Each structure stands twice: as structure tokens, then as C-alpha cells.
DNA sequence: TTGTAGGCGTTATCAG
DNA sequence: CTGATAACGCCTACAA
């Protein structure tokens, strides 16, 4: 029933021109106050809605930003997106979400679609299996801001927001050392990924700084799931000198670790301390709550949004901003013994 | 460096017209094969990207759909969104996300923005505090499909996808009855919300169908958090005839229930059975895993997307589709005793 | 202060 | 088969 009403319709009813209506609506100074009032009233009366599409075509700015993540239903990513949306919505930007399902092909497709859709910026976390970067270059060539968060692809001209994984690994390990643990093992994710290498480096540095012996057999590279944690424990406990603490770069692995430890009769944290990484929601709902490292996800999202906004503001200057947020060690039941 | 290339640029280079280029690119039959080839090649060579904005303005279809949820970082909503995106992306739709933070004002604002942005449809879960419906009417007046999922506002002409909350409540309670529990309490969320009333009705019906006595003092209305569960247990255990099982319409409340029960020396599930609702991720990571009712969130998202697509296809007919998905009772540790 | 005209990039219509 | 032209809705010189 409600056919779309345009500024022409308003102009016709007011026996004036579309230009006048446009000026009135945009609070252009060169217009009489009476006319402005009149236009506003009839616009409201006729239920006029500005067509942002036309505006976008004209101005070249869509006021849409694309956000690309592997999966939106991982708490880590959804809370980053929350931060982004919270920050960008009040500034009039709409957030377009896409998932890559961790495949490079979908990442490429998605970027092409977003480019076609004339987004004003792309904020993304790189898919695990991305090996090429020409699609990122294309974004840059089109002169639209590209901001990586968490997982980045190292290249020139791109800003990124990550947490200080080294610091996180260091803090977690150091906490275990302070608790009196002398034999601390580390279960890492895929070391070909920067984030896991950095957490590992933090671990190693903490060990060495404390004058403890670094033992390479205490370092296990594994998948990020519960089973991997269980398997790792079985392996570690069979060593000649088994560890009495574990820092895991994944909360899921840490969960498997705790399960297996209990199964084998250990008391956590009295006999054995465990610290995970990510502050997944479940870590605080467990019977024995888990110590972990919080990655400030909402904060990370907000920061990514702010970096984007800054680039938009200074569109002439090419900024390459690297923001590194400090992770937050959260001490809970799995590593709280007092010695 | 890479200035935007349009079909005019291609036409110029090929000394032909934009119309021809457009036809070639769109595989219009009225064009010579040689021309088509030539256009495709040079388009690729010049790195041409179709401007979807212009197309959208021309066609009136933006190929964007708006999705509105209270908060994107709740696992319930993010996995619905995942379902929506998975379904819509391959069909060329992009998904615009916004959060209402459970306020009606932001819901209204968001709908206005999305309308201005000429979205082709709106899929949403109504904010808890929404009391009016004129913004929904506006969507309908603009003739764009509106699909509610989970929380709906009862009104004519709007499709919705919900789960059968009655069934969920019934199944959960019936499961407890079959386990031999005779005194089953129910902790409900805000009864002014349809979903909680329905779960309650399911509970009540199961009790009565089994020939057990329905006891109104066993029904508690509370907030959806851990503390509320703890408080409720304290209250229930002080009754003359305390219950020996609880069906909670929230997993968080159920978690508080289990915590408090253990604190007071009960063994779950031997002395006391508990079933929650929602299948929050943490329920399967707890030491004592929790029985709950899964709401098929990804499925719900997919279904909402399909209902939208159907409405787009038959745009002349006004469809008002009510889809009700069956919830899935998941039996885990907190209610698994054999009698 | 107001109106006219042109253009943003496409596609559709109508001639040729 | 191909080319000009109008139109989608808006903004903005430029002219009046």
C-alpha cells in the first residue's frame, strides 16, 4: 500500500523542486526557515524515508563495513563482532557478517562480494588455511581500509589488532612458577600459526627467566580439542620425570587435561596445576573452575572498529597501525594452591 | 591506483556501447558469441567489478537482509545467525547484523536504518522489552518480508520460526517422571514471555498426564541466572515435602541448582535429578554433564532463512507461515539414574 | 532563496 | 545483433 515516497513526491505536493526538498532535509543553510519547516512536516506526514542506496551510489560511500570470521558461532568471534557492532552502529555504519568456514576459497569469494557491494571497509580474521594474499591486495588496491584482528596475514599497509600472545604465555607460565611448580609442560596448538608460536615463546621465556630448566619433551604440539588434552596427559605422565603443571594454549585441551588428571587420581590444583587460554565461557562454569588467559575479545572488536574509523578519517594518509592488547590472566580453581 | 572501472570504460576500449557490454556480461541471448567473449576477456583484463549498489538502485533489490538480535555474543543467537548466513550466502544475499541490547528504542532505530538501507527482508528476534508494534507494521507496509525467530510479536501477516516450547517442557518433565521422580519442581523464566509460559504448560501437562499431583508451590518464577537457581533450591528444600527433581527453563538456573544441591550434600543424579533448557555449550563440559533441551538453533536459523526465501519467491501472495521446530531432549549426567 | 540539469553505474526499452 | 536513451533516487554546481 505504502508506495515508496521520494523527494520528488514531496516536491510535487509542495509545488517546489526536488533540490529544495533535498536542501531542506539536509539542513543546508541556503534555505528559508519556513520552507525547511514545511518540508520536514510533509516529509514526516508522507512517511518519507531517505533511500541510502541512491545516496551511496552518488557519494561512493555505502556506510557498510564487512566483517569476515571463520565461524560466527564461536564465542571468541561473536564477542569480537559484538564489540565491532557496538562501536560502529552509533556512527551510522552497518555491519555485514560473513563466515569463511576456514576455507580460503570462501574467503576470496566473500571479499569479492563485499568489494562489489562497495563496503567502506573490511575487518577480518584470516582463515586458517589461507595461503595467498592477492585478495587482500585487491582490497588495498581499491583503497578501502583493511583491518585484521586476531589472525593476521603479514603484509604491508594493513592494520591489525591482536593480543600480546607472548605476554599471555609468559604470564600464565609465570603464575605457575610462582605457585611453586617446577616441572611445567606446555601443550601448544599448530605451531605454524603465529599466535601459538608466540604463546610458546612466552612460556619458554618465563621458564628460563626463572632459572628453571627448559625441557623440550615437555612441549607438545596438538589439535585443539578435549581428546588431545587427554592424550597429552597420558604421554606426559609416562615420562621419567612427569610434570606437575601444564599451561595449555587452548581451553578445550586444558579441559581434557583436567578430566584425564582426575581420572588418574590426581587432585587439581593440589597435586597438579592447569592453566588454559581464551577464557571460553565454560571455564567459569566448571565444577573446578579453570584458570585461563582472557583475550579481551569485546575490546579487540572495539579497537578494530576504532582503527577502521581512524583510517576512514585520514583517508589520504596510509596508516599501518599495529595494536597489541594486553591479555588478562584469570586465576581460578585449577591453579590456586597456596604453598 | 586502481580507479573504478565501469561498463563504459569497457565499452570505450572496445569501441562499442555500454548496453552491449551489459548484455554480454549478463549473458543476454541477443548478442553475438564473439562479442560476448571479447567483452568477458577485456572485463577480466581491466579488472572490472560490477557495482552492486547501482544494480540495487536500479532494480530495487539490495540483496541484503537484516538480522536483528538482542546480543550477538549469546551462543543461542550466534548459532541461529550461523544458520541464516550459511543458508543465505550461497544465494547471493549478504547478512547485516544489528543488536538491540534488549531495548525497544534500538530495535526501532535499527529497523528504520535497515529500511532506509533498502534491505530485502528482516529476520529478527524481538527484544524483551518491546511493547509496541508500529515499527513492525512499517516493515510490512513497505512490503518487505518480516520473519520472527524464537521471540515473536503476535500480529497478522508475519511469519515466525519457533521451537515447540510446550513439547520441550513436556519431554523434559516426562523424562524425569520416567526416571521415577514423583516430586518435580519447575523454575521458570519471566512468565509474561510466551516461551516460558509454554514450557511451563508442557511441564504441567506432563505432571497431570502421569496422574501425579500438580503442586503450585513447586513452580517458581525467577531471573535467568546462576544465583536465582541457588536461591530457588534453598526455598524448595525448606518446603514440607521438598521435591526430588527440578526442570528449569534455563541452563544457567539449572547450573545454580546443581551447585547448591551439591553444597547441601545431595548427590546428583542419585538423590535429585535436574534438567535444564537451551543446551548451552557449557552444559556438556561440566564435570557432571547436564541434561537439557536443545533448541536446534542452527536449524532454526536455516528455517528462518528458508521462510524468507519463500516469501521473496512468492512476493505477490502474502504468506503467514508459522514453523514450529521440535526440540530435542538431551539426556546427560544430571538425570541419568536407573531405578 | 529557489530551480534546472547532470551524473553516480546499471539495465531495459525502443529503434535501427 | 547493436546503439542511444531513459530511469532508479539523490545531491550539487550553476544559473536565475
XYZ file of C-alpha atoms (C1' of nucleotides) in Angstrom:
710
model
C 0.000 0.000 0.000
C 2.693 2.430 1.017
C 4.437 3.154 -2.265
C 7.937 4.475 -1.885
C 7.914 8.208 -1.479
C 10.841 10.188 -2.836
C 11.896 13.782 -2.605
C 10.159 14.289 -5.952
C 6.854 13.311 -4.423
C 7.358 15.797 -1.660
C 8.390 18.472 -4.148
C 5.318 17.851 -6.243
C 2.976 18.124 -3.300
C 4.683 21.322 -2.220
C 4.900 22.669 -5.768
C 8.602 23.139 -5.413
C 11.676 21.325 -6.701
C 13.419 18.212 -5.520
C 16.564 20.235 -4.978
C 14.799 22.421 -2.462
C 13.447 19.444 -0.637
C 16.869 17.841 -0.573
C 18.396 21.003 0.791
C 15.749 21.337 3.456
C 16.158 17.768 4.569
C 19.908 18.091 4.744
C 19.798 21.307 6.727
C 21.555 23.186 4.026
C 21.973 26.835 5.155
C 20.730 28.309 1.900
C 17.073 27.848 2.513
C 14.314 29.736 4.237
C 13.313 28.626 7.630
C 9.670 28.431 6.657
C 10.445 26.178 3.720
C 12.552 23.902 5.871
C 9.770 23.527 8.379
C 7.220 22.865 5.710
C 9.353 20.222 4.061
C 10.072 18.461 7.318
C 6.435 18.329 8.192
C 5.203 16.999 4.909
C 8.099 14.567 4.743
C 7.019 13.115 8.035
C 3.400 13.219 7.032
C 4.091 11.356 3.790
C 6.318 8.944 5.669
C 9.370 9.731 3.601
C 12.450 7.551 4.042
C 15.740 8.505 2.519
C 17.000 5.871 0.138
C 20.512 5.192 1.335
C 21.234 3.194 -1.777
C 20.869 6.214 -4.007
C 22.930 8.211 -1.585
C 25.580 5.552 -1.549
C 25.737 5.361 -5.308
C 26.030 9.091 -5.556
C 28.578 9.537 -2.813
C 30.524 6.353 -3.279
C 30.134 5.570 0.415
C 27.817 2.745 1.381
C 28.187 3.065 5.134
C 28.529 -0.685 5.273
C 31.552 -2.481 6.602
C 32.225 -6.130 6.042
C 33.293 -8.378 8.888
C 34.695 -11.783 8.000
C 35.316 -14.558 10.512
C 35.787 -18.303 10.237
C 32.584 -19.087 12.132
C 30.275 -16.647 13.745
C 29.077 -19.070 16.414
C 32.386 -19.372 18.192
C 32.210 -17.343 21.329
C 35.573 -15.827 20.597
C 34.457 -14.368 17.292
C 30.920 -13.499 18.216
C 32.086 -11.379 21.068
C 34.592 -9.594 18.867
C 31.757 -8.870 16.487
C 29.746 -7.591 19.367
C 32.482 -5.101 20.101
C 32.648 -4.038 16.479
C 28.910 -3.575 16.141
C 28.626 -1.719 19.423
C 31.223 0.739 18.238
C 30.162 1.173 14.638
C 26.384 1.243 14.873
C 26.203 4.592 16.668
C 28.358 6.053 13.907
C 25.861 5.052 11.270
C 27.699 2.050 9.920
C 26.002 -1.234 9.333
C 27.923 -4.438 9.795
C 27.798 -7.164 7.175
C 28.819 -10.555 8.508
C 30.253 -13.446 6.563
C 31.854 -16.715 7.537
C 34.694 -18.422 5.726
C 34.272 -21.840 7.341
C 38.059 -21.702 7.465
C 38.421 -22.090 3.721
C 40.469 -19.810 1.563
C 38.035 -20.062 -1.326
C 35.131 -18.719 0.661
C 37.369 -16.005 1.989
C 38.202 -14.943 -1.538
C 34.579 -15.121 -2.680
C 33.440 -13.132 0.299
C 35.954 -10.398 -0.257
C 34.903 -10.144 -3.876
C 31.253 -9.872 -2.891
C 31.978 -7.228 -0.314
C 34.028 -5.280 -2.797
C 31.189 -5.453 -5.305
C 28.854 -4.290 -2.584
C 31.057 -1.233 -2.162
C 31.721 -1.655 1.532
C 33.646 1.150 3.171
C 35.973 -1.202 4.972
C 36.737 -4.802 5.778
C 37.555 -6.108 9.250
C 38.558 -9.723 9.365
C 40.280 -12.653 10.959
C 42.163 -14.688 8.399
C 41.083 -18.239 7.695
C 43.384 -20.933 8.995
C 44.115 -22.286 5.542
C 44.746 -19.066 3.714
C 47.992 -19.279 1.798
C 47.773 -16.454 -0.732
C 47.252 -12.754 -0.341
C 46.152 -11.403 -3.693
C 42.607 -10.956 -2.434
C 43.906 -8.763 0.348
C 45.910 -6.767 -2.161
C 42.762 -6.245 -4.164
C 41.131 -4.643 -1.167
C 44.066 -2.326 -0.732
C 44.121 -1.515 -4.444
C 40.520 -0.438 -4.192
C 41.697 1.857 -1.485
C 39.413 0.555 1.181
C 40.676 0.057 4.731
C 41.531 -3.484 5.744
C 41.943 -4.349 9.404
C 42.945 -7.777 10.653
C 42.039 -8.917 14.131
C 43.477 -11.891 15.984
C 44.739 -13.807 12.983
C 46.559 -11.607 10.559
C 48.363 -12.043 7.305
C 51.699 -10.319 7.433
C 51.823 -7.766 4.682
C 52.469 -4.100 4.186
C 49.786 -1.474 4.513
C 47.390 -3.443 6.648
C 46.496 -2.601 10.201
C 45.911 -5.240 12.768
C 44.642 -5.699 16.281
C 45.938 -8.678 18.180
C 46.610 -9.550 21.737
C 50.090 -9.945 23.037
C 50.253 -13.715 22.930
C 53.797 -13.754 24.184
C 52.716 -11.850 27.256
C 49.781 -14.187 27.773
C 52.009 -17.249 27.620
C 54.533 -15.608 29.861
C 52.000 -14.554 32.487
C 50.331 -17.926 32.596
C 53.612 -19.766 32.995
C 54.971 -17.312 35.477
C 51.870 -17.725 37.563
C 52.518 -21.461 37.703
C 56.130 -20.864 38.665
C 55.097 -18.550 41.475
C 52.804 -21.268 42.709
C 55.919 -23.369 43.170
C 55.576 -25.658 40.192
C 58.987 -26.739 38.953
C 58.046 -29.022 36.097
C 55.735 -27.187 33.776
C 54.683 -28.684 30.480
C 53.143 -26.808 27.560
C 50.561 -28.048 25.103
C 50.516 -25.856 22.039
C 48.263 -25.533 19.013
C 49.536 -25.673 15.469
C 52.945 -24.012 15.634
C 52.744 -22.847 12.065
C 50.334 -20.225 13.369
C 51.908 -17.101 14.757
C 49.671 -16.925 17.810
C 50.717 -20.335 19.088
C 54.372 -19.730 18.442
C 54.147 -16.560 20.474
C 52.421 -18.235 23.392
C 55.081 -20.884 23.321
C 57.830 -18.280 23.331
C 56.220 -16.626 26.322
C 56.170 -19.958 28.111
C 59.776 -20.687 27.315
C 60.972 -17.268 28.336
C 59.177 -17.455 31.665
C 60.802 -20.813 32.379
C 64.254 -19.563 31.538
C 63.858 -16.244 33.311
C 63.032 -18.130 36.466
C 66.204 -20.168 36.175
C 64.298 -23.378 35.639
C 65.426 -25.930 33.152
C 63.680 -25.820 29.811
C 62.746 -29.336 28.804
C 61.777 -29.798 25.128
C 59.964 -33.058 25.808
C 57.546 -31.073 27.935
C 56.323 -29.255 24.844
C 53.586 -30.946 22.860
C 52.002 -29.718 19.664
C 48.453 -30.935 19.220
C 44.967 -30.275 17.968
C 42.675 -28.023 19.938
C 40.208 -30.442 21.373
C 39.410 -32.297 24.540
C 40.767 -35.625 23.352
C 44.109 -34.082 22.521
C 44.372 -32.905 26.102
C 43.671 -36.371 27.424
C 46.205 -37.966 25.136
C 48.810 -35.425 26.085
C 48.388 -36.145 29.773
C 48.845 -39.850 29.202
C 52.050 -39.122 27.391
C 53.398 -36.666 29.914
C 52.676 -38.833 32.926
C 54.686 -41.638 31.397
C 57.825 -39.562 31.229
C 60.665 -40.306 33.560
C 60.096 -37.018 35.332
C 56.454 -36.191 34.800
C 55.441 -32.536 35.023
C 53.302 -31.203 37.834
C 51.711 -28.359 35.919
C 50.510 -27.649 32.418
C 49.983 -24.461 30.516
C 47.786 -25.157 27.527
C 47.244 -22.705 24.693
C 43.652 -23.883 24.417
C 40.876 -24.087 26.983
C 39.437 -27.173 25.351
C 42.716 -29.006 25.599
C 43.031 -27.870 29.208
C 39.613 -29.306 29.913
C 40.706 -32.672 28.559
C 43.820 -32.398 30.671
C 41.852 -31.851 33.860
C 39.474 -34.683 33.072
C 42.281 -37.126 32.488
C 44.191 -35.998 35.560
C 41.186 -36.639 37.758
C 40.651 -39.968 36.110
C 44.169 -40.926 37.004
C 43.697 -39.910 40.586
C 45.319 -36.525 40.697
C 43.933 -33.663 42.705
C 43.805 -30.401 40.844
C 45.164 -27.989 41.942
C 46.826 -29.643 44.960
C 48.920 -32.156 43.012
C 48.842 -30.590 39.622
C 48.032 -27.109 38.305
C 46.477 -26.272 34.972
C 46.055 -23.037 33.066
C 44.247 -22.699 29.754
C 43.952 -19.934 27.209
C 40.991 -17.987 25.808
C 38.609 -17.676 28.704
C 35.930 -19.684 26.960
C 32.633 -19.269 28.804
C 32.605 -22.839 30.060
C 35.804 -22.319 32.043
C 33.970 -20.473 34.759
C 31.043 -22.864 34.920
C 33.032 -25.983 35.566
C 32.875 -27.631 38.936
C 36.525 -26.881 39.275
C 36.765 -23.528 37.592
C 39.684 -23.154 35.237
C 42.436 -20.580 35.213
C 42.909 -19.117 31.790
C 44.040 -16.104 29.826
C 41.362 -13.713 28.694
C 41.799 -12.258 25.255
C 39.622 -9.186 25.722
C 37.512 -10.051 22.750
C 34.946 -7.298 23.009
C 37.769 -4.853 23.495
C 39.523 -6.276 20.464
C 36.414 -5.749 18.372
C 36.050 -2.200 19.558
C 39.668 -1.490 18.848
C 39.402 -2.925 15.343
C 36.428 -0.656 14.759
C 38.343 2.362 16.023
C 41.324 1.610 13.817
C 38.969 1.406 10.872
C 37.355 4.721 11.761
C 40.722 6.356 12.045
C 41.685 5.164 8.592
C 38.443 6.463 7.194
C 39.059 9.842 8.729
C 42.566 10.133 7.330
C 41.884 8.543 4.016
C 44.734 10.335 2.273
C 47.393 9.053 4.610
C 48.106 5.356 4.504
C 48.258 4.243 8.076
C 49.553 0.884 9.084
C 48.601 0.553 12.682
C 49.545 -2.407 14.827
C 47.606 -2.529 18.021
C 48.551 -5.064 20.616
C 46.200 -5.534 23.530
C 47.332 -6.934 26.843
C 45.799 -10.243 27.765
C 44.435 -10.764 31.225
C 45.454 -13.719 33.356
C 42.440 -15.032 35.211
C 43.245 -17.185 38.195
C 40.605 -19.701 39.152
C 40.345 -23.054 40.827
C 42.614 -25.121 38.615
C 45.737 -23.292 39.745
C 45.089 -21.704 43.089
C 47.041 -23.667 45.614
C 48.969 -21.728 48.198
C 52.355 -23.126 49.056
C 45.852 3.382 -8.181
C 43.114 1.118 -9.400
C 40.406 3.576 -10.427
C 36.969 2.069 -10.568
C 36.268 0.618 -13.971
C 32.709 0.691 -15.263
C 30.987 -0.818 -18.256
C 31.531 2.498 -20.000
C 35.263 2.079 -19.726
C 34.995 -1.345 -21.254
C 32.708 -0.019 -23.982
C 35.101 2.756 -24.801
C 38.063 0.449 -25.092
C 36.050 -1.876 -27.306
C 34.531 0.982 -29.275
C 31.058 -0.275 -28.537
C 28.256 0.803 -26.231
C 27.665 0.258 -22.566
C 24.432 -1.505 -23.381
C 26.274 -4.117 -25.357
C 28.766 -4.660 -22.605
C 25.983 -5.008 -20.100
C 24.236 -7.529 -22.281
C 27.384 -9.532 -22.784
C 28.157 -9.613 -19.102
C 24.624 -10.683 -18.252
C 24.554 -13.441 -20.815
C 21.701 -11.856 -22.640
C 20.802 -14.027 -25.662
C 20.687 -11.130 -28.106
C 24.384 -10.843 -28.626
C 26.995 -12.445 -30.813
C 29.179 -15.075 -29.321
C 32.320 -13.315 -30.463
C 31.268 -10.100 -28.784
C 30.462 -11.872 -25.573
C 33.868 -13.482 -25.488
C 35.613 -10.254 -26.227
C 33.759 -8.394 -23.503
C 34.418 -11.070 -20.933
C 38.099 -11.077 -21.684
C 38.607 -7.363 -21.549
C 36.418 -7.112 -18.461
C 38.689 -9.517 -16.708
C 41.751 -7.836 -18.081
C 40.597 -4.443 -16.866
C 39.639 -5.952 -13.542
C 36.027 -4.900 -13.838
C 33.779 -5.346 -10.794
C 30.079 -4.903 -11.062
C 28.799 -2.156 -8.782
C 26.026 -3.834 -6.846
C 24.917 -0.501 -5.486
C 23.935 0.772 -8.910
C 22.265 -2.513 -9.627
C 20.389 -2.319 -6.362
C 19.219 1.197 -7.013
C 18.059 0.259 -10.463
C 16.363 -2.970 -9.506
C 15.100 -2.012 -6.104
C 16.696 -5.140 -4.675
C 19.726 -4.725 -2.487
C 20.389 -8.401 -1.865
C 20.911 -7.549 1.756
C 18.851 -8.921 4.585
C 18.854 -7.502 8.057
C 19.149 -9.748 11.077
C 18.329 -8.259 14.457
C 19.055 -9.963 17.764
C 19.339 -8.737 21.342
C 23.028 -9.610 21.584
C 25.133 -11.310 19.019
C 27.504 -12.875 21.526
C 24.970 -15.158 23.114
C 25.581 -18.627 21.856
C 21.898 -19.085 21.217
C 21.709 -16.164 18.827
C 25.088 -16.529 17.222
C 24.334 -20.043 16.191
C 20.995 -19.018 14.742
C 22.827 -16.390 12.760
C 25.238 -19.012 11.620
C 22.335 -20.996 10.231
C 20.943 -17.946 8.487
C 24.239 -16.963 6.950
C 25.035 -20.495 5.843
C 21.733 -20.635 4.019
C 21.627 -17.167 2.527
C 25.204 -16.601 1.453
C 25.152 -19.192 -1.343
C 22.046 -17.472 -2.702
C 23.862 -14.198 -3.043
C 22.403 -12.481 -0.007
C 24.530 -10.640 2.451
C 23.574 -10.569 6.093
C 23.545 -7.317 8.027
C 23.692 -7.806 11.773
C 22.435 -5.490 14.453
C 21.917 -5.819 18.159
C 19.129 -4.249 20.173
C 20.712 -4.711 23.592
C 17.155 -5.675 24.549
C 15.848 -2.150 24.197
C 12.843 -1.203 22.158
C 14.364 2.078 21.092
C 17.349 0.477 19.453
C 15.044 -2.017 17.830
C 13.036 0.812 16.295
C 16.138 2.700 15.206
C 17.618 -0.397 13.686
C 14.523 -1.197 11.710
C 14.436 2.331 10.383
C 18.059 2.119 9.319
C 17.548 -1.193 7.630
C 14.509 0.124 5.824
C 16.500 3.121 4.639
C 19.183 0.747 3.501
C 16.585 -0.986 1.348
C 17.089 -4.456 2.749
C 15.142 -7.201 1.017
C 13.967 -8.708 4.281
C 14.270 -8.602 8.030
C 14.782 -11.647 10.232
C 14.649 -10.932 13.912
C 14.119 -11.973 17.482
C 12.076 -9.404 19.343
C 13.654 -7.516 22.211
C 12.444 -8.456 25.649
C 11.074 -5.018 26.366
C 9.278 -4.341 23.130
C 5.754 -3.189 23.832
C 4.638 -1.577 20.577
C 4.445 -2.888 17.063
C 4.220 0.106 14.756
C 7.803 -0.433 13.619
C 6.894 -3.937 12.553
C 3.885 -2.599 10.700
C 6.142 -0.186 8.889
C 8.182 -3.105 7.593
C 5.061 -4.799 6.343
C 3.776 -1.578 4.792
C 6.977 -1.349 2.829
C 6.143 -4.774 1.627
C 9.317 -6.408 2.774
C 9.237 -9.844 4.364
C 9.494 -9.964 8.129
C 10.326 -13.230 9.848
C 10.474 -13.639 13.608
C 12.539 -16.373 15.155
C 12.361 -17.581 18.747
C 10.762 -14.482 20.236
C 7.902 -13.229 18.160
C 5.391 -10.458 18.378
C 1.941 -11.790 17.733
C 0.484 -9.966 14.783
C -1.043 -10.685 11.439
C 0.969 -11.138 8.298
C 4.238 -12.068 9.919
C 5.910 -15.440 9.646
C 7.742 -16.967 12.519
C 10.018 -19.832 13.347
C 9.987 -21.044 16.903
C 10.543 -24.261 18.689
C 7.719 -26.081 20.312
C 8.371 -24.943 23.844
C 5.401 -26.849 25.153
C 6.853 -30.039 23.754
C 10.242 -29.236 25.221
C 8.788 -28.694 28.666
C 6.685 -31.788 28.338
C 9.555 -34.014 27.216
C 11.891 -32.805 29.925
C 9.330 -33.347 32.649
C 8.211 -36.650 31.274
C 11.791 -37.829 31.240
C 12.034 -37.034 34.956
C 8.773 -38.854 35.613
C 10.002 -41.934 33.777
C 13.101 -41.829 35.941
C 10.793 -42.330 38.890
C 10.771 -38.812 40.271
C 7.451 -38.072 41.963
C 8.058 -34.555 43.194
C 9.159 -32.431 40.338
C 9.567 -28.690 40.704
C 9.786 -26.173 37.890
C 11.792 -22.975 37.766
C 10.516 -20.717 35.050
C 11.712 -17.514 33.459
C 9.548 -14.427 33.155
C 6.048 -15.779 32.601
C 4.988 -12.723 30.676
C 7.047 -14.169 27.832
C 5.279 -16.697 25.673
C 8.179 -19.124 25.542
C 8.313 -19.553 29.300
C 4.556 -19.907 29.640
C 4.644 -22.670 27.067
C 7.450 -24.539 28.761
C 5.507 -24.283 31.979
C 2.358 -25.605 30.329
C 4.328 -28.542 28.984
C 5.616 -29.254 32.460
C 2.171 -29.067 33.996
C 0.588 -31.256 31.356
C 3.238 -33.926 31.752
C 2.654 -33.982 35.501
C -1.088 -34.277 35.114
C -0.948 -36.787 32.289
C 1.105 -39.037 34.505
C -1.513 -38.856 37.239
C 0.833 -37.044 39.598
C -0.362 -34.229 41.746
C 0.323 -30.762 40.411
C 1.705 -28.638 43.209
C 1.691 -24.869 42.582
C 4.295 -24.195 45.257
C 6.715 -26.227 43.177
C 6.580 -23.596 40.479
C 8.966 -20.692 40.842
C 9.305 -17.718 38.551
C 12.767 -16.194 38.586
C 15.537 -14.496 36.713
C 17.741 -16.487 34.404
C 20.974 -16.627 36.289
C 23.008 -18.891 38.497
C 22.117 -17.105 41.734
C 18.423 -17.479 41.027
C 18.922 -21.226 40.796
C 20.690 -21.315 44.124
C 18.024 -19.264 45.826
C 15.297 -21.423 44.396
C 16.893 -24.581 45.754
C 17.104 -23.093 49.218
C 13.434 -22.278 49.050
C 12.343 -25.630 47.681
C 14.321 -27.699 50.148
C 12.638 -25.891 53.009
C 9.196 -26.974 51.906
C 7.350 -29.552 53.928
C 7.642 -32.001 51.061
C 10.722 -30.973 49.162
C 10.945 -32.010 45.522
C 13.435 -34.572 44.290
C 13.771 -33.250 40.768
C 13.791 -29.912 39.006
C 13.054 -28.926 35.466
C 14.437 -25.478 34.838
C 13.633 -23.412 31.772
C 17.173 -22.052 31.812
C 20.533 -23.819 31.784
C 22.094 -21.112 33.901
C 19.487 -21.506 36.579
C 19.937 -25.273 36.418
C 23.652 -24.800 36.945
C 22.977 -22.811 40.101
C 20.589 -25.530 41.172
C 23.198 -28.239 40.811
C 25.822 -26.198 42.604
C 23.566 -25.562 45.549
C 22.376 -29.156 45.708
C 25.949 -30.400 45.943
C 26.715 -27.801 48.541
C 23.857 -29.100 50.629
C 25.079 -32.640 50.335
C 22.859 -34.043 47.638
C 24.107 -36.441 45.017
C 23.004 -35.599 41.530
C 21.509 -37.588 39.898
C 21.146 -40.292 42.568
C 19.177 -38.212 45.066
C 17.980 -35.468 42.846
C 17.619 -35.067 39.083
C 17.972 -31.847 37.143
C 17.143 -30.900 33.574
C 17.840 -27.512 32.040
C 16.808 -25.856 28.825
C 18.785 -24.468 25.853
C 21.745 -26.763 25.531
C 24.200 -24.022 26.291
C 27.713 -25.151 25.377
C 28.861 -25.314 28.979
C 26.303 -27.997 29.826
C 28.382 -30.677 28.184
C 31.681 -29.541 29.623
C 30.668 -29.662 33.248
C 32.116 -32.318 35.470
C 28.627 -33.619 35.873
C 27.204 -33.050 32.432
C 23.743 -31.554 32.386
C 20.596 -32.853 30.766
C 18.879 -30.163 28.775
C 16.620 -29.413 25.854
C 18.305 -28.483 22.616
C 16.603 -25.753 20.623
C 18.111 -26.627 17.257
C 19.451 -23.144 16.829
C 21.338 -23.618 13.594
C 18.295 -25.354 12.209
C 16.121 -22.501 13.359
C 18.310 -20.025 11.561
C 18.229 -22.064 8.394
C 14.485 -22.367 8.595
C 14.062 -18.644 9.100
C 16.188 -18.101 6.017
C 14.103 -20.543 4.008
C 10.848 -18.908 5.063
C 12.272 -15.586 3.950
C 13.320 -17.021 0.603
C 9.888 -18.467 0.080
C 8.287 -15.120 0.703
C 10.626 -13.468 -1.731
C 9.749 -16.014 -4.368
C 6.012 -15.553 -3.966
C 6.030 -11.860 -3.379
C 2.504 -11.352 -4.635
C 0.937 -13.748 -2.177
C 1.048 -12.741 1.438
C 2.148 -15.797 3.309
C 1.983 -16.043 7.016
C 3.936 -19.101 7.836
C 4.295 -20.467 11.332
C 7.044 -23.012 11.584
C 7.448 -24.895 14.794
C 10.545 -26.996 15.216
C 10.720 -29.931 17.555
C 13.137 -29.531 20.412
C 15.487 -32.328 21.279
C 15.762 -33.684 24.790
C 19.383 -34.418 25.586
C 19.926 -36.753 28.478
C 23.197 -36.388 30.289
C 24.626 -36.952 33.722
C 22.352 -34.780 35.812
C 19.340 -37.015 35.219
C 20.537 -40.444 34.291
C 19.844 -42.663 37.228
C 18.299 -46.023 36.543
C 15.683 -47.140 39.013
C 16.348 31.635 -1.822
C 14.999 28.548 -5.479
C 15.029 25.853 -9.885
C 17.449 23.297 -13.682
C 20.426 19.886 -15.181
C 23.747 16.423 -14.863
C 25.717 12.394 -13.052
C 26.679 8.181 -9.804
C 26.628 2.675 -12.709
C 23.231 -0.311 -14.230
C 19.647 -2.289 -17.006
C 15.550 -2.064 -20.062
C 13.130 -0.217 -23.922
C 12.958 1.043 -28.322
C 14.829 1.963 -32.709
C 17.860 0.864 -36.209
C 22.637 -8.008 -33.231
C 23.754 -3.217 -31.595
C 23.290 1.722 -30.081
C 21.108 5.603 -27.982
C 18.283 6.973 -24.166
C 15.646 6.943 -20.005
C 15.217 5.699 -15.409
C 16.342 4.178 -10.363
C 16.699 8.453 -6.023
C 19.749 11.508 -4.525
C 22.945 15.556 -4.330
C 25.218 19.683 -6.070
C 27.047 23.029 -9.218
C 25.362 26.586 -11.753
C 22.084 29.709 -13.143
C 18.217 32.603 -12.162
